[in-house]
């Protein structure tokens, strides 16, 4: 760890790649872990799906978005309460790097938006799998903040 700290101190342009591990400590499960991953804890049959992966099937969503909204609620409120997941120290480190003008870009596989929640500018983040931070109307293609539609889907 000391060598990584020294590298960061010495460099001006830091690029960070993140995945599920950065958010697991916030209570957000990864997708595929055997007993704790979202695919394990979501009951596909209860959601009317043949398998959990159908949550991300475009045709299934068009037919009924409700299973996806159930998934989104579990992601937003991972502990089953009305308290949102909070950014971890790792997310906060990304924000610190940006404030120090060292962060060039964050490439993330996560869709939870905790990087932005921690204070990282959206211009610095590339979401490899999209994000739950925004929603796009299927009819008119208008893009809005998820906070705008949150009461309707959560």
CSV table of N, CA and C in Angstrom, one decimal:
chain,number,residue,atom,x,y,z
A,1,UNK,N,0.8,-1.2,0.0
A,1,UNK,CA,0.0,0.0,0.0
A,1,UNK,C,0.9,1.2,0.0
A,2,UNK,N,2.0,1.2,0.7
A,2,UNK,CA,2.9,2.4,0.8
A,2,UNK,C,3.4,2.8,-0.6
A,3,UNK,N,3.7,1.8,-1.4
A,3,UNK,CA,4.2,2.1,-2.7
A,3,UNK,C,3.1,2.7,-3.6
A,4,UNK,N,1.9,2.3,-3.4
A,4,UNK,CA,0.7,2.9,-4.2
A,4,UNK,C,0.6,4.4,-3.7
A,5,UNK,N,0.6,4.6,-2.4
A,5,UNK,CA,0.5,5.9,-1.9
A,5,UNK,C,1.6,6.8,-2.4
A,6,UNK,N,2.8,6.3,-2.5
A,6,UNK,CA,3.9,7.1,-3.0
A,6,UNK,C,3.7,7.4,-4.5
A,7,UNK,N,3.2,6.5,-5.2
A,7,UNK,CA,3.0,6.7,-6.7
A,7,UNK,C,1.9,7.8,-6.9
A,8,UNK,N,0.9,7.7,-6.1
A,8,UNK,CA,-0.2,8.7,-6.2
A,8,UNK,C,0.3,10.1,-5.8
A,9,UNK,N,1.1,10.2,-4.8
A,9,UNK,CA,1.7,11.5,-4.4
A,9,UNK,C,2.6,12.1,-5.5
A,10,UNK,N,3.3,11.2,-6.2
A,10,UNK,CA,4.2,11.7,-7.2
A,10,UNK,C,3.6,12.0,-8.6
A,11,UNK,N,2.4,11.5,-8.8
A,11,UNK,CA,1.8,11.6,-10.2
A,11,UNK,C,0.8,12.7,-10.2
A,12,UNK,N,0.6,13.3,-11.4
A,12,UNK,CA,-0.4,14.3,-11.6
A,12,UNK,C,-1.7,13.8,-12.3
A,13,UNK,N,-1.6,12.8,-13.1
A,13,UNK,CA,-2.7,12.3,-13.8
A,13,UNK,C,-3.0,10.8,-13.4
A,14,UNK,N,-4.0,10.6,-12.5
A,14,UNK,CA,-4.3,9.3,-12.0
A,14,UNK,C,-5.6,8.8,-12.7
A,15,UNK,N,-5.5,7.6,-13.2
A,15,UNK,CA,-6.7,7.0,-13.7
A,15,UNK,C,-7.0,5.8,-12.8
A,16,UNK,N,-8.3,5.7,-12.5
A,16,UNK,CA,-8.7,4.6,-11.5
A,16,UNK,C,-9.8,3.7,-12.2
A,17,UNK,N,-9.6,2.4,-12.0
A,17,UNK,CA,-10.6,1.5,-12.5
A,17,UNK,C,-11.2,0.9,-11.2
A,18,UNK,N,-12.6,0.9,-11.2
A,18,UNK,CA,-13.2,0.3,-10.0
A,18,UNK,C,-14.3,-0.7,-10.4
A,19,UNK,N,-14.6,-1.6,-9.5
A,19,UNK,CA,-15.6,-2.6,-9.7
A,19,UNK,C,-16.4,-2.7,-8.4
A,20,UNK,N,-17.1,-3.9,-8.3
A,20,UNK,CA,-18.1,-4.1,-7.2
A,20,UNK,C,-17.4,-4.0,-5.8
A,21,UNK,N,-16.2,-4.3,-5.7
A,21,UNK,CA,-15.6,-4.3,-4.4
A,21,UNK,C,-15.6,-3.0,-3.7
A,22,UNK,N,-15.6,-1.9,-4.5
A,22,UNK,CA,-15.5,-0.6,-3.9
A,22,UNK,C,-16.9,-0.2,-3.2
A,23,UNK,N,-17.9,-0.9,-3.6
A,23,UNK,CA,-19.3,-0.6,-3.0
A,23,UNK,C,-19.8,-1.7,-2.1
A,24,UNK,N,-19.2,-2.9,-2.1
A,24,UNK,CA,-19.6,-4.0,-1.2
A,24,UNK,C,-19.6,-3.5,0.2
A,25,UNK,N,-18.6,-2.8,0.6
A,25,UNK,CA,-18.5,-2.3,2.0
A,25,UNK,C,-19.6,-1.3,2.4
A,26,UNK,N,-20.3,-0.8,1.4
A,26,UNK,CA,-21.4,0.1,1.6
A,26,UNK,C,-22.7,-0.6,1.8
A,27,UNK,N,-22.7,-1.9,1.7
A,27,UNK,CA,-23.9,-2.7,1.8
A,27,UNK,C,-24.5,-3.1,0.5
A,28,UNK,N,-23.9,-2.7,-0.6
A,28,UNK,CA,-24.4,-3.0,-1.9
A,28,UNK,C,-23.8,-4.3,-2.4
A,29,UNK,N,-24.6,-5.3,-2.6
A,29,UNK,CA,-24.0,-6.6,-3.0
A,29,UNK,C,-23.5,-6.6,-4.5
A,30,UNK,N,-22.5,-7.4,-4.7
A,30,UNK,CA,-22.1,-7.6,-6.1
A,30,UNK,C,-23.2,-8.4,-6.8
A,31,UNK,N,-22.9,-8.8,-8.1
A,31,UNK,CA,-24.0,-9.5,-8.8
A,31,UNK,C,-23.8,-11.0,-8.6
A,32,UNK,N,-22.6,-11.5,-8.6
A,32,UNK,CA,-22.5,-13.0,-8.8
A,32,UNK,C,-22.0,-13.8,-7.6
A,33,UNK,N,-21.7,-13.2,-6.5
A,33,UNK,CA,-21.2,-14.0,-5.4
A,33,UNK,C,-22.2,-15.0,-5.0
A,34,UNK,N,-21.7,-16.2,-4.7
A,34,UNK,CA,-22.6,-17.4,-4.5
A,34,UNK,C,-23.8,-17.2,-3.6
A,35,UNK,N,-23.6,-16.7,-2.4
A,35,UNK,CA,-24.7,-16.6,-1.5
A,35,UNK,C,-25.2,-15.2,-1.2
A,36,UNK,N,-24.3,-14.2,-1.5
A,36,UNK,CA,-24.6,-12.8,-1.2
A,36,UNK,C,-24.8,-11.9,-2.4
A,37,UNK,N,-24.6,-12.4,-3.6
A,37,UNK,CA,-24.7,-11.6,-4.8
A,37,UNK,C,-26.2,-11.3,-5.1
A,38,UNK,N,-26.4,-10.2,-5.8
A,38,UNK,CA,-27.8,-9.9,-6.2
A,38,UNK,C,-28.5,-11.0,-6.9
A,39,UNK,N,-27.8,-11.7,-7.8
A,39,UNK,CA,-28.4,-12.8,-8.6
A,39,UNK,C,-28.8,-13.9,-7.6
A,40,UNK,N,-28.1,-14.0,-6.5
A,40,UNK,CA,-28.5,-15.1,-5.5
A,40,UNK,C,-29.6,-14.7,-4.6
A,41,UNK,N,-29.7,-13.4,-4.2
A,41,UNK,CA,-30.7,-13.0,-3.2
A,41,UNK,C,-32.0,-12.5,-3.9
A,42,UNK,N,-32.0,-12.2,-5.1
A,42,UNK,CA,-33.2,-11.8,-5.8
A,42,UNK,C,-33.9,-13.1,-6.2
A,43,UNK,N,-35.2,-13.2,-5.9
A,43,UNK,CA,-36.0,-14.4,-6.3
A,43,UNK,C,-36.6,-14.1,-7.7
A,44,UNK,N,-36.0,-14.7,-8.7
A,44,UNK,CA,-36.4,-14.5,-10.1
A,44,UNK,C,-37.9,-14.9,-10.2
A,45,UNK,N,-38.3,-16.0,-9.7
A,45,UNK,CA,-39.7,-16.5,-9.8
A,45,UNK,C,-40.6,-15.5,-9.2
A,46,UNK,N,-40.3,-15.0,-8.0
A,46,UNK,CA,-41.1,-14.0,-7.4
A,46,UNK,C,-41.3,-12.7,-8.2
A,47,UNK,N,-40.2,-12.4,-9.0
A,47,UNK,CA,-40.3,-11.2,-9.8
A,47,UNK,C,-40.9,-11.5,-11.2
A,48,UNK,N,-41.3,-12.8,-11.4
A,48,UNK,CA,-41.9,-13.1,-12.7
A,48,UNK,C,-40.9,-13.3,-13.8
A,49,UNK,N,-39.6,-13.6,-13.4
A,49,UNK,CA,-38.6,-13.8,-14.4
A,49,UNK,C,-38.1,-15.3,-14.4
A,50,UNK,N,-37.6,-15.7,-15.5
A,50,UNK,CA,-37.1,-17.1,-15.5
A,50,UNK,C,-35.7,-17.2,-15.0
A,51,UNK,N,-34.9,-16.1,-15.0
A,51,UNK,CA,-33.6,-16.0,-14.4
A,51,UNK,C,-33.3,-14.5,-14.0
A,52,UNK,N,-32.5,-14.3,-13.0
A,52,UNK,CA,-32.2,-12.9,-12.6
A,52,UNK,C,-31.6,-12.0,-13.7
A,53,UNK,N,-30.9,-12.6,-14.6
A,53,UNK,CA,-30.3,-11.8,-15.7
A,53,UNK,C,-31.3,-11.1,-16.6
A,54,UNK,N,-32.5,-11.6,-16.5
A,54,UNK,CA,-33.6,-11.0,-17.3
A,54,UNK,C,-33.9,-9.6,-16.8
A,55,UNK,N,-33.4,-9.2,-15.6
A,55,UNK,CA,-33.6,-7.9,-15.1
A,55,UNK,C,-33.1,-6.9,-16.1
A,56,UNK,N,-32.1,-7.3,-16.9
A,56,UNK,CA,-31.4,-6.3,-17.8
A,56,UNK,C,-31.7,-6.6,-19.3
A,57,UNK,N,-32.8,-7.4,-19.5
A,57,UNK,CA,-33.3,-7.7,-20.9
A,57,UNK,C,-34.2,-6.6,-21.3
A,58,UNK,N,-33.9,-6.0,-22.4
A,58,UNK,CA,-34.7,-4.8,-22.9
A,58,UNK,C,-36.2,-5.2,-23.2
A,59,UNK,N,-36.4,-6.4,-23.8
A,59,UNK,CA,-37.8,-6.8,-24.0
A,59,UNK,C,-38.6,-7.0,-22.8
A,60,UNK,N,-37.9,-7.6,-21.8
A,60,UNK,CA,-38.6,-7.9,-20.5
A,60,UNK,C,-38.9,-6.6,-19.8
A,61,UNK,N,-38.0,-5.6,-19.9
A,61,UNK,CA,-38.2,-4.3,-19.3
A,61,UNK,C,-39.4,-3.6,-20.0
A,62,UNK,N,-39.5,-3.7,-21.3
A,62,UNK,CA,-40.6,-3.0,-22.0
A,62,UNK,C,-41.9,-3.6,-21.6
A,63,UNK,N,-41.9,-4.9,-21.4
A,63,UNK,CA,-43.1,-5.6,-21.1
A,63,UNK,C,-43.6,-5.3,-19.7
A,64,UNK,N,-42.6,-5.2,-18.7
A,64,UNK,CA,-42.9,-4.8,-17.3
A,64,UNK,C,-41.7,-4.4,-16.7
A,65,UNK,N,-41.6,-3.1,-16.4
A,65,UNK,CA,-40.4,-2.6,-15.7
A,65,UNK,C,-40.3,-2.9,-14.2
A,66,UNK,N,-41.4,-3.4,-13.6
A,66,UNK,CA,-41.5,-3.6,-12.2
A,66,UNK,C,-40.3,-4.4,-11.6
A,67,UNK,N,-40.0,-5.6,-12.2
A,67,UNK,CA,-38.8,-6.3,-11.7
A,67,UNK,C,-37.5,-5.5,-11.6
A,68,UNK,N,-37.3,-4.6,-12.6
A,68,UNK,CA,-36.1,-3.8,-12.6
A,68,UNK,C,-36.2,-2.8,-11.4
A,69,UNK,N,-37.4,-2.2,-11.2
A,69,UNK,CA,-37.6,-1.3,-10.1
A,69,UNK,C,-37.3,-1.9,-8.8
A,70,UNK,N,-37.8,-3.2,-8.6
A,70,UNK,CA,-37.5,-3.9,-7.4
A,70,UNK,C,-36.0,-4.0,-7.2
A,71,UNK,N,-35.3,-4.4,-8.2
A,71,UNK,CA,-33.8,-4.5,-8.2
A,71,UNK,C,-33.2,-3.1,-7.8
A,72,UNK,N,-33.7,-2.0,-8.4
A,72,UNK,CA,-33.2,-0.7,-8.2
A,72,UNK,C,-33.3,-0.3,-6.7
A,73,UNK,N,-34.5,-0.7,-6.1
A,73,UNK,CA,-34.7,-0.4,-4.7
A,73,UNK,C,-33.7,-1.1,-3.8
A,74,UNK,N,-33.4,-2.4,-4.1
A,74,UNK,CA,-32.4,-3.2,-3.4
A,74,UNK,C,-31.1,-2.5,-3.5
A,75,UNK,N,-30.8,-2.0,-4.6
A,75,UNK,CA,-29.5,-1.3,-4.8
A,75,UNK,C,-29.4,0.0,-4.1
A,76,UNK,N,-30.5,0.8,-4.2
A,76,UNK,CA,-30.5,2.1,-3.5
A,76,UNK,C,-30.5,1.9,-2.0
A,77,UNK,N,-31.3,1.0,-1.5
A,77,UNK,CA,-31.5,0.8,-0.1
A,77,UNK,C,-31.1,-0.7,0.3
A,78,UNK,N,-29.8,-0.9,0.3
A,78,UNK,CA,-29.3,-2.3,0.4
A,78,UNK,C,-29.6,-3.0,1.7
A,79,UNK,N,-29.8,-2.2,2.8
A,79,UNK,CA,-30.1,-2.8,4.1
A,79,UNK,C,-31.6,-3.0,4.4
A,80,UNK,N,-32.4,-2.7,3.4
A,80,UNK,CA,-33.8,-2.9,3.5
A,80,UNK,C,-34.5,-1.8,4.2
A,81,UNK,N,-33.8,-0.8,4.6
A,81,UNK,CA,-34.4,0.4,5.2
A,81,UNK,C,-34.6,1.5,4.2
A,82,UNK,N,-35.0,2.6,4.7
A,82,UNK,CA,-35.1,3.8,3.8
A,82,UNK,C,-33.8,4.6,3.8
A,83,UNK,N,-32.8,4.1,4.3
A,83,UNK,CA,-31.5,4.8,4.3
A,83,UNK,C,-30.7,4.3,3.1
A,84,UNK,N,-30.3,5.3,2.4
A,84,UNK,CA,-29.5,5.0,1.2
A,84,UNK,C,-28.1,4.5,1.5
A,85,UNK,N,-27.5,3.8,0.6
A,85,UNK,CA,-26.1,3.4,0.7
A,85,UNK,C,-25.2,4.7,0.7
A,86,UNK,N,-24.2,4.7,1.5
A,86,UNK,CA,-23.3,5.9,1.6
A,86,UNK,C,-22.0,5.6,0.9
A,87,UNK,N,-21.3,6.5,0.4
A,87,UNK,CA,-20.0,6.3,-0.2
A,87,UNK,C,-19.0,5.8,0.8
A,88,UNK,N,-18.1,4.9,0.3
A,88,UNK,CA,-17.1,4.3,1.2
A,88,UNK,C,-15.9,5.2,1.2
A,89,UNK,N,-14.9,4.9,2.0
A,89,UNK,CA,-13.6,5.6,2.1
A,89,UNK,C,-13.0,5.6,0.7
A,90,UNK,N,-13.1,4.5,0.0
A,90,UNK,CA,-12.5,4.4,-1.4
A,90,UNK,C,-13.2,5.4,-2.3
A,91,UNK,N,-14.5,5.6,-2.2
A,91,UNK,CA,-15.2,6.6,-3.0
A,91,UNK,C,-14.7,8.0,-2.7
A,92,UNK,N,-14.5,8.2,-1.4
A,92,UNK,CA,-14.1,9.5,-0.9
A,92,UNK,C,-12.6,9.8,-1.3
A,93,UNK,N,-11.8,8.8,-1.4
A,93,UNK,CA,-10.5,8.9,-1.9
A,93,UNK,C,-10.5,9.5,-3.4
A,94,UNK,N,-11.4,8.9,-4.2
A,94,UNK,CA,-11.5,9.4,-5.6
A,94,UNK,C,-11.8,10.9,-5.6
A,95,UNK,N,-12.7,11.3,-4.7
A,95,UNK,CA,-13.1,12.7,-4.6
A,95,UNK,C,-11.9,13.6,-4.2
A,96,UNK,N,-11.2,13.1,-3.2
A,96,UNK,CA,-9.9,13.8,-2.7
A,96,UNK,C,-9.0,13.9,-3.9
A,97,UNK,N,-8.8,12.9,-4.7
A,97,UNK,CA,-7.8,13.0,-5.8
A,97,UNK,C,-8.3,14.0,-6.8
A,98,UNK,N,-9.6,14.1,-7.0
A,98,UNK,CA,-10.1,15.2,-7.9
A,98,UNK,C,-9.9,16.6,-7.3
A,99,UNK,N,-10.1,16.7,-6.0
A,99,UNK,CA,-9.9,18.1,-5.4
A,99,UNK,C,-8.4,18.5,-5.5
A,100,UNK,N,-7.6,17.5,-5.5
A,100,UNK,CA,-6.1,17.7,-5.6
A,100,UNK,C,-5.7,17.9,-7.0
A,101,UNK,N,-6.7,17.8,-7.9
A,101,UNK,CA,-6.4,18.0,-9.4
A,101,UNK,C,-5.5,16.9,-9.9
A,102,UNK,N,-5.6,15.7,-9.3
A,102,UNK,CA,-4.8,14.6,-9.8
A,102,UNK,C,-5.6,13.6,-10.6
A,103,UNK,N,-6.9,13.6,-10.4
A,103,UNK,CA,-7.8,12.5,-11.0
A,103,UNK,C,-8.1,12.9,-12.4
A,104,UNK,N,-7.6,12.0,-13.3
A,104,UNK,CA,-7.8,12.2,-14.7
A,104,UNK,C,-9.2,11.6,-15.1
A,105,UNK,N,-9.4,10.4,-14.7
A,105,UNK,CA,-10.7,9.7,-15.0
A,105,UNK,C,-10.9,8.5,-14.1
A,106,UNK,N,-12.2,8.2,-13.8
A,106,UNK,CA,-12.6,7.0,-13.1
A,106,UNK,C,-13.4,6.1,-14.1
A,107,UNK,N,-12.9,4.9,-14.4
A,107,UNK,CA,-13.7,4.0,-15.2
A,107,UNK,C,-14.3,3.0,-14.2
A,108,UNK,N,-15.6,2.9,-14.2
A,108,UNK,CA,-16.2,2.0,-13.2
A,108,UNK,C,-17.2,1.0,-13.8
A,109,UNK,N,-17.3,-0.2,-13.2
A,109,UNK,CA,-18.3,-1.2,-13.6
A,109,UNK,C,-19.5,-1.0,-12.8
A,110,UNK,N,-19.5,-0.2,-11.8
A,110,UNK,CA,-20.6,0.0,-10.9
A,110,UNK,C,-21.7,0.9,-11.5
A,111,UNK,N,-22.9,0.7,-11.1
A,111,UNK,CA,-24.0,1.5,-11.6
A,111,UNK,C,-24.7,2.3,-10.5
A,112,UNK,N,-24.1,2.2,-9.3
A,112,UNK,CA,-24.7,2.8,-8.1
A,112,UNK,C,-24.5,4.3,-7.9
A,113,UNK,N,-23.6,4.9,-8.6
A,113,UNK,CA,-23.4,6.3,-8.6
A,113,UNK,C,-22.7,6.8,-7.3
A,114,UNK,N,-22.1,6.0,-6.5
A,114,UNK,CA,-21.5,6.4,-5.3
A,114,UNK,C,-20.3,7.2,-5.5
A,115,UNK,N,-19.7,7.1,-6.7
A,115,UNK,CA,-18.5,8.0,-7.0
A,115,UNK,C,-19.0,9.5,-7.0
A,116,UNK,N,-20.1,9.7,-7.7
A,116,UNK,CA,-20.7,11.1,-7.8
A,116,UNK,C,-21.2,11.5,-6.4
A,117,UNK,N,-21.8,10.6,-5.7
A,117,UNK,CA,-22.3,10.9,-4.4
A,117,UNK,C,-21.2,11.4,-3.5
A,118,UNK,N,-20.0,10.8,-3.7
A,118,UNK,CA,-18.8,11.2,-2.9
A,118,UNK,C,-18.2,12.5,-3.3
A,119,UNK,N,-18.7,13.0,-4.4
A,119,UNK,CA,-18.2,14.3,-4.9
A,119,UNK,C,-17.4,14.3,-6.1
A,120,UNK,N,-17.2,13.2,-6.8
A,120,UNK,CA,-16.5,13.1,-8.0
A,120,UNK,C,-17.4,13.7,-9.2
A,121,UNK,N,-16.8,14.6,-9.9
A,121,UNK,CA,-17.6,15.2,-11.0
A,121,UNK,C,-18.0,14.2,-12.1
A,122,UNK,N,-19.2,14.3,-12.6
A,122,UNK,CA,-19.7,13.3,-13.6
A,122,UNK,C,-18.8,13.3,-14.8
A,123,UNK,N,-18.2,14.4,-15.1
A,123,UNK,CA,-17.3,14.5,-16.3
A,123,UNK,C,-16.1,13.7,-16.1
A,124,UNK,N,-15.7,13.3,-14.9
A,124,UNK,CA,-14.6,12.4,-14.7
A,124,UNK,C,-14.9,10.9,-14.7
A,125,UNK,N,-16.2,10.6,-14.7
A,125,UNK,CA,-16.6,9.2,-14.5
A,125,UNK,C,-17.1,8.6,-15.8
A,126,UNK,N,-16.6,7.4,-16.1
A,126,UNK,CA,-17.1,6.6,-17.3
A,126,UNK,C,-17.7,5.4,-16.7
A,127,UNK,N,-19.0,5.3,-16.9
A,127,UNK,CA,-19.8,4.1,-16.4
A,127,UNK,C,-19.8,3.0,-17.5
A,128,UNK,N,-19.1,1.9,-17.3
A,128,UNK,CA,-19.0,0.9,-18.3
A,128,UNK,C,-20.3,0.2,-18.5
A,129,UNK,N,-21.2,0.1,-17.5
A,129,UNK,CA,-22.4,-0.6,-17.6
A,129,UNK,C,-23.6,0.4,-17.5
A,130,UNK,N,-23.4,1.7,-17.7
A,130,UNK,CA,-24.5,2.6,-17.4
A,130,UNK,C,-24.6,3.0,-15.9
A,131,UNK,N,-25.6,3.8,-15.6
A,131,UNK,CA,-25.7,4.2,-14.2
A,131,UNK,C,-27.2,4.4,-13.9
A,132,UNK,N,-27.4,4.2,-12.6
A,132,UNK,CA,-28.8,4.5,-12.1
A,132,UNK,C,-29.0,6.0,-11.7
A,133,UNK,N,-28.0,6.8,-12.1
A,133,UNK,CA,-28.0,8.3,-11.8
A,133,UNK,C,-29.0,9.0,-12.7
A,134,UNK,N,-29.2,8.4,-13.9
A,134,UNK,CA,-30.0,9.1,-14.9
A,134,UNK,C,-31.0,8.1,-15.5
A,135,UNK,N,-32.1,8.6,-16.0
A,135,UNK,CA,-33.1,7.7,-16.7
A,135,UNK,C,-33.4,8.4,-18.0
A,136,UNK,N,-33.8,7.6,-19.0
A,136,UNK,CA,-34.2,8.1,-20.3
A,136,UNK,C,-35.6,7.6,-20.6
A,137,UNK,N,-36.4,8.6,-21.0
A,137,UNK,CA,-37.8,8.2,-21.4
A,137,UNK,C,-37.8,7.3,-22.7
A,138,UNK,N,-38.5,6.2,-22.6
A,138,UNK,CA,-38.5,5.3,-23.7
A,138,UNK,C,-39.3,5.9,-24.9
A,139,UNK,N,-40.2,6.9,-24.7
A,139,UNK,CA,-40.9,7.4,-25.8
A,139,UNK,C,-40.2,8.6,-26.4
A,140,UNK,N,-39.9,9.6,-25.6
A,140,UNK,CA,-39.3,10.8,-26.2
A,140,UNK,C,-37.8,10.9,-26.1
A,141,UNK,N,-37.2,10.0,-25.4
A,141,UNK,CA,-35.7,9.9,-25.2
A,141,UNK,C,-35.1,11.0,-24.3
A,142,UNK,N,-36.0,11.7,-23.6
A,142,UNK,CA,-35.5,12.8,-22.7
A,142,UNK,C,-34.8,12.2,-21.5
A,143,UNK,N,-33.6,12.7,-21.2
A,143,UNK,CA,-32.8,12.2,-20.1
A,143,UNK,C,-33.0,13.1,-18.9
A,144,UNK,N,-33.2,12.4,-17.8
A,144,UNK,CA,-33.5,13.2,-16.5
A,144,UNK,C,-32.7,12.5,-15.4
A,145,UNK,N,-32.5,13.3,-14.3
A,145,UNK,CA,-31.8,12.8,-13.1
A,145,UNK,C,-32.8,11.7,-12.5
A,146,UNK,N,-32.2,10.7,-12.0
A,146,UNK,CA,-33.0,9.6,-11.4
A,146,UNK,C,-33.8,10.2,-10.2
A,147,UNK,N,-33.2,11.2,-9.5
A,147,UNK,CA,-34.0,11.8,-8.4
A,147,UNK,C,-35.3,12.4,-8.8
A,148,UNK,N,-35.4,12.8,-10.1
A,148,UNK,CA,-36.7,13.3,-10.6
A,148,UNK,C,-37.8,12.3,-10.7
A,149,UNK,N,-37.4,11.0,-11.0
A,149,UNK,CA,-38.4,10.0,-11.1
A,149,UNK,C,-38.4,9.0,-10.0
A,150,UNK,N,-37.5,9.2,-9.0
A,150,UNK,CA,-37.4,8.3,-7.9
A,150,UNK,C,-38.7,8.0,-7.2
A,151,UNK,N,-39.6,9.0,-6.9
A,151,UNK,CA,-40.8,8.7,-6.2
A,151,UNK,C,-41.7,7.7,-7.0
A,152,UNK,N,-41.6,7.7,-8.3
A,152,UNK,CA,-42.4,6.8,-9.1
A,152,UNK,C,-41.9,5.4,-9.2
A,153,UNK,N,-40.6,5.2,-9.0
A,153,UNK,CA,-40.1,3.9,-9.2
A,153,UNK,C,-39.6,3.2,-7.9
A,154,UNK,N,-39.4,4.0,-6.9
A,154,UNK,CA,-38.9,3.4,-5.6
A,154,UNK,C,-40.0,3.3,-4.6
